Amino acid sequence: MENSNLKRRILSEFESLVAVSCPKQKVPQKYKNLHVAILKNHYNAADVAIDYHRGRVEMDVILDDKDYDPKKVNLCVPTLHVNLLFKNLFDFLKTCIDKDSKSLAFYSNLLHSYSGEGKDASLRLA
């Protein structure tokens, strides 16, 4: 029961952080990094570029993890170049929020690193 509440709280706070990170105007660099991290985690992507003006995401998705070794330079990792379009950044990023344990731990770390910034941003909205 308590574990379920913790998962719900992490997801709720992370969604709030994502909502704050999607302003109508220019996106600050700290939030661009957050968006890239979310997409890399969800799609298992190696290289992510977001064009906020055109509503486009370009990335290289790693096809097979067994060929990838983070301890050495990877020259022959099979990837697929993907071009995705989105209309609403928040809705798009919200669909990329996974609910598995590994992702929840990742979101918890992101919340911890953005905790001061997220609270300040939410106070500005109020």
PDB file of C-alpha atoms in Angstrom:
ATOM      1  CA  MET A   1       0.000   0.000   0.000  1.00  0.00           C
ATOM      2  CA  GLU A   2       2.734   2.435   1.013  1.00  0.00           C
ATOM      3  CA  ASN A   3       4.793   1.471  -2.053  1.00  0.00           C
ATOM      4  CA  SER A   4       1.789   2.204  -4.270  1.00  0.00           C
ATOM      5  CA  ASN A   5       1.392   5.654  -2.710  1.00  0.00           C
ATOM      6  CA  LEU A   6       5.081   6.383  -3.267  1.00  0.00           C
ATOM      7  CA  LYS A   7       4.827   5.386  -6.947  1.00  0.00           C
ATOM      8  CA  ARG A   8       1.741   7.553  -7.371  1.00  0.00           C
ATOM      9  CA  ARG A   9       3.471  10.494  -5.687  1.00  0.00           C
ATOM     10  CA  ILE A  10       6.604  10.182  -7.849  1.00  0.00           C
ATOM     11  CA  LEU A  11       4.497  10.035 -11.021  1.00  0.00           C
ATOM     12  CA  SER A  12       2.356  12.975  -9.920  1.00  0.00           C
ATOM     13  CA  GLU A  13       5.327  15.179  -9.013  1.00  0.00           C
ATOM     14  CA  PHE A  14       7.168  14.204 -12.181  1.00  0.00           C
ATOM     15  CA  GLU A  15       4.147  15.095 -14.318  1.00  0.00           C
ATOM     16  CA  SER A  16       4.029  18.459 -12.539  1.00  0.00           C
ATOM     17  CA  LEU A  17       7.711  19.023 -13.317  1.00  0.00           C
ATOM     18  CA  VAL A  18       7.115  18.157 -16.978  1.00  0.00           C
ATOM     19  CA  ALA A  19       4.146  20.565 -17.067  1.00  0.00           C
ATOM     20  CA  VAL A  20       6.292  23.375 -15.644  1.00  0.00           C
ATOM     21  CA  SER A  21       9.064  22.563 -18.141  1.00  0.00           C
ATOM     22  CA  CYS A  22       6.798  23.148 -21.149  1.00  0.00           C
ATOM     23  CA  PRO A  23       6.312  26.930 -21.361  1.00  0.00           C
ATOM     24  CA  LYS A  24       4.552  28.612 -24.263  1.00  0.00           C
ATOM     25  CA  GLN A  25       7.637  30.681 -25.095  1.00  0.00           C
ATOM     26  CA  LYS A  26      11.324  29.754 -25.342  1.00  0.00           C
ATOM     27  CA  VAL A  27      12.339  26.646 -23.374  1.00  0.00           C
ATOM     28  CA  PRO A  28      15.288  27.181 -20.965  1.00  0.00           C
ATOM     29  CA  GLN A  29      18.333  24.911 -21.421  1.00  0.00           C
ATOM     30  CA  LYS A  30      17.783  23.128 -18.079  1.00  0.00           C
ATOM     31  CA  TYR A  31      14.360  21.976 -19.276  1.00  0.00           C
ATOM     32  CA  LYS A  32      15.674  21.030 -22.721  1.00  0.00           C
ATOM     33  CA  ASN A  33      18.044  18.658 -20.922  1.00  0.00           C
ATOM     34  CA  LEU A  34      15.091  17.229 -18.968  1.00  0.00           C
ATOM     35  CA  HIS A  35      13.111  16.620 -22.160  1.00  0.00           C
ATOM     36  CA  VAL A  36      16.069  14.875 -23.808  1.00  0.00           C
ATOM     37  CA  ALA A  37      16.555  12.683 -20.715  1.00  0.00           C
ATOM     38  CA  ILE A  38      12.878  11.652 -20.753  1.00  0.00           C
ATOM     39  CA  LEU A  39      13.032  10.722 -24.440  1.00  0.00           C
ATOM     40  CA  LYS A  40      16.332   8.856 -24.093  1.00  0.00           C
ATOM     41  CA  ASN A  41      14.886   6.824 -21.223  1.00  0.00           C
ATOM     42  CA  HIS A  42      11.587   6.027 -22.966  1.00  0.00           C
ATOM     43  CA  TYR A  43      12.882   5.252 -26.468  1.00  0.00           C
ATOM     44  CA  ASN A  44      16.333   3.895 -25.491  1.00  0.00           C
ATOM     45  CA  ALA A  45      17.798   6.537 -27.788  1.00  0.00           C
ATOM     46  CA  ALA A  46      21.464   7.388 -28.233  1.00  0.00           C
ATOM     47  CA  ASP A  47      21.144  10.820 -29.815  1.00  0.00           C
ATOM     48  CA  VAL A  48      18.123  13.101 -29.359  1.00  0.00           C
ATOM     49  CA  ALA A  49      17.506  16.513 -30.936  1.00  0.00           C
ATOM     50  CA  ILE A  50      14.281  18.436 -30.323  1.00  0.00           C
ATOM     51  CA  ASP A  51      13.119  21.196 -32.667  1.00  0.00           C
ATOM     52  CA  TYR A  52      10.586  23.016 -30.491  1.00  0.00           C
ATOM     53  CA  HIS A  53       9.590  25.472 -33.213  1.00  0.00           C
ATOM     54  CA  ARG A  54       8.695  22.790 -35.781  1.00  0.00           C
ATOM     55  CA  GLY A  55       7.423  20.261 -33.225  1.00  0.00           C
ATOM     56  CA  ARG A  56       9.897  17.586 -34.286  1.00  0.00           C
ATOM     57  CA  VAL A  57      12.096  15.061 -32.488  1.00  0.00           C
ATOM     58  CA  GLU A  58      15.001  13.378 -34.273  1.00  0.00           C
ATOM     59  CA  MET A  59      16.798  10.519 -32.547  1.00  0.00           C
ATOM     60  CA  ASP A  60      18.777   7.347 -33.058  1.00  0.00           C
ATOM     61  CA  VAL A  61      17.104   4.459 -31.255  1.00  0.00           C
ATOM     62  CA  ILE A  62      19.360   1.590 -30.158  1.00  0.00           C
ATOM     63  CA  LEU A  63      17.906  -1.609 -31.592  1.00  0.00           C
ATOM     64  CA  ASP A  64      19.803  -4.193 -29.558  1.00  0.00           C
ATOM     65  CA  ASP A  65      21.237  -3.534 -26.080  1.00  0.00           C
ATOM     66  CA  LYS A  66      23.551  -6.559 -26.124  1.00  0.00           C
ATOM     67  CA  ASP A  67      25.792  -4.821 -28.676  1.00  0.00           C
ATOM     68  CA  TYR A  68      26.056  -1.670 -26.537  1.00  0.00           C
ATOM     69  CA  ASP A  69      28.795  -1.391 -23.896  1.00  0.00           C
ATOM     70  CA  PRO A  70      28.917   1.927 -21.990  1.00  0.00           C
ATOM     71  CA  LYS A  71      32.504   1.189 -20.860  1.00  0.00           C
ATOM     72  CA  LYS A  72      33.989   1.438 -24.352  1.00  0.00           C
ATOM     73  CA  VAL A  73      33.600   3.392 -27.577  1.00  0.00           C
ATOM     74  CA  ASN A  74      30.770   1.819 -29.559  1.00  0.00           C
ATOM     75  CA  LEU A  75      31.317   2.076 -33.290  1.00  0.00           C
ATOM     76  CA  CYS A  76      28.940  -0.636 -34.504  1.00  0.00           C
ATOM     77  CA  VAL A  77      25.746  -0.301 -32.502  1.00  0.00           C
ATOM     78  CA  PRO A  78      22.644  -0.987 -34.603  1.00  0.00           C
ATOM     79  CA  THR A  79      20.413   2.085 -34.484  1.00  0.00           C
ATOM     80  CA  LEU A  80      17.319   3.289 -36.259  1.00  0.00           C
ATOM     81  CA  HIS A  81      17.021   6.978 -37.148  1.00  0.00           C
ATOM     82  CA  VAL A  82      13.561   8.183 -36.112  1.00  0.00           C
ATOM     83  CA  ASN A  83      11.744  11.419 -36.923  1.00  0.00           C
ATOM     84  CA  LEU A  84       8.686  12.104 -34.717  1.00  0.00           C
ATOM     85  CA  LEU A  85       6.272  15.019 -34.911  1.00  0.00           C
ATOM     86  CA  PHE A  86       4.278  16.444 -32.003  1.00  0.00           C
ATOM     87  CA  LYS A  87       1.601  19.117 -31.695  1.00  0.00           C
ATOM     88  CA  ASN A  88       1.658  19.633 -27.935  1.00  0.00           C
ATOM     89  CA  LEU A  89       4.976  19.152 -26.143  1.00  0.00           C
ATOM     90  CA  PHE A  90       3.452  18.385 -22.732  1.00  0.00           C
ATOM     91  CA  ASP A  91       1.059  15.769 -24.126  1.00  0.00           C
ATOM     92  CA  PHE A  92       3.895  14.167 -26.094  1.00  0.00           C
ATOM     93  CA  LEU A  93       6.232  14.008 -23.088  1.00  0.00           C
ATOM     94  CA  LYS A  94       3.408  12.749 -20.867  1.00  0.00           C
ATOM     95  CA  THR A  95       2.995   9.720 -23.149  1.00  0.00           C
ATOM     96  CA  CYS A  96       6.720   9.016 -22.665  1.00  0.00           C
ATOM     97  CA  ILE A  97       6.392   8.637 -18.880  1.00  0.00           C
ATOM     98  CA  ASP A  98       6.750   4.938 -18.067  1.00  0.00           C
ATOM     99  CA  LYS A  99       5.450   3.356 -14.869  1.00  0.00           C
ATOM    100  CA  ASP A 100       7.963   0.518 -14.406  1.00  0.00           C
ATOM    101  CA  SER A 101      10.308   0.391 -11.388  1.00  0.00           C
ATOM    102  CA  LYS A 102      13.448   1.307 -13.341  1.00  0.00           C
ATOM    103  CA  SER A 103      11.784   4.399 -14.798  1.00  0.00           C
ATOM    104  CA  LEU A 104      10.355   5.423 -11.421  1.00  0.00           C
ATOM    105  CA  ALA A 105      13.865   5.343  -9.937  1.00  0.00           C
ATOM    106  CA  PHE A 106      15.084   7.452 -12.876  1.00  0.00           C
ATOM    107  CA  TYR A 107      12.246   9.966 -12.373  1.00  0.00           C
ATOM    108  CA  SER A 108      12.969  10.111  -8.654  1.00  0.00           C
ATOM    109  CA  ASN A 109      16.593  11.054  -9.410  1.00  0.00           C
ATOM    110  CA  LEU A 110      15.453  13.706 -11.889  1.00  0.00           C
ATOM    111  CA  LEU A 111      13.001  15.105  -9.334  1.00  0.00           C
ATOM    112  CA  HIS A 112      15.798  15.281  -6.787  1.00  0.00           C
ATOM    113  CA  SER A 113      18.088  17.147  -9.192  1.00  0.00           C
ATOM    114  CA  TYR A 114      15.321  19.564 -10.259  1.00  0.00           C
ATOM    115  CA  SER A 115      13.705  19.855  -6.799  1.00  0.00           C
ATOM    116  CA  GLY A 116      14.782  23.437  -6.079  1.00  0.00           C
ATOM    117  CA  GLU A 117      14.072  24.581  -9.630  1.00  0.00           C
ATOM    118  CA  GLY A 118      10.682  22.849  -9.783  1.00  0.00           C
ATOM    119  CA  LYS A 119       9.494  24.411  -6.525  1.00  0.00           C
ATOM    120  CA  ASP A 120      10.593  27.879  -7.602  1.00  0.00           C
ATOM    121  CA  ALA A 121       8.885  27.461 -10.962  1.00  0.00           C
ATOM    122  CA  SER A 122       5.632  26.276  -9.399  1.00  0.00           C
ATOM    123  CA  LEU A 123       5.635  29.282  -7.053  1.00  0.00           C
ATOM    124  CA  ARG A 124       5.969  31.598 -10.050  1.00  0.00           C
ATOM    125  CA  LEU A 125       2.917  30.013 -11.652  1.00  0.00           C
ATOM    126  CA  ALA A 126       0.758  30.520  -8.547  1.00  0.00           C
TER     127      ALA A 126
END
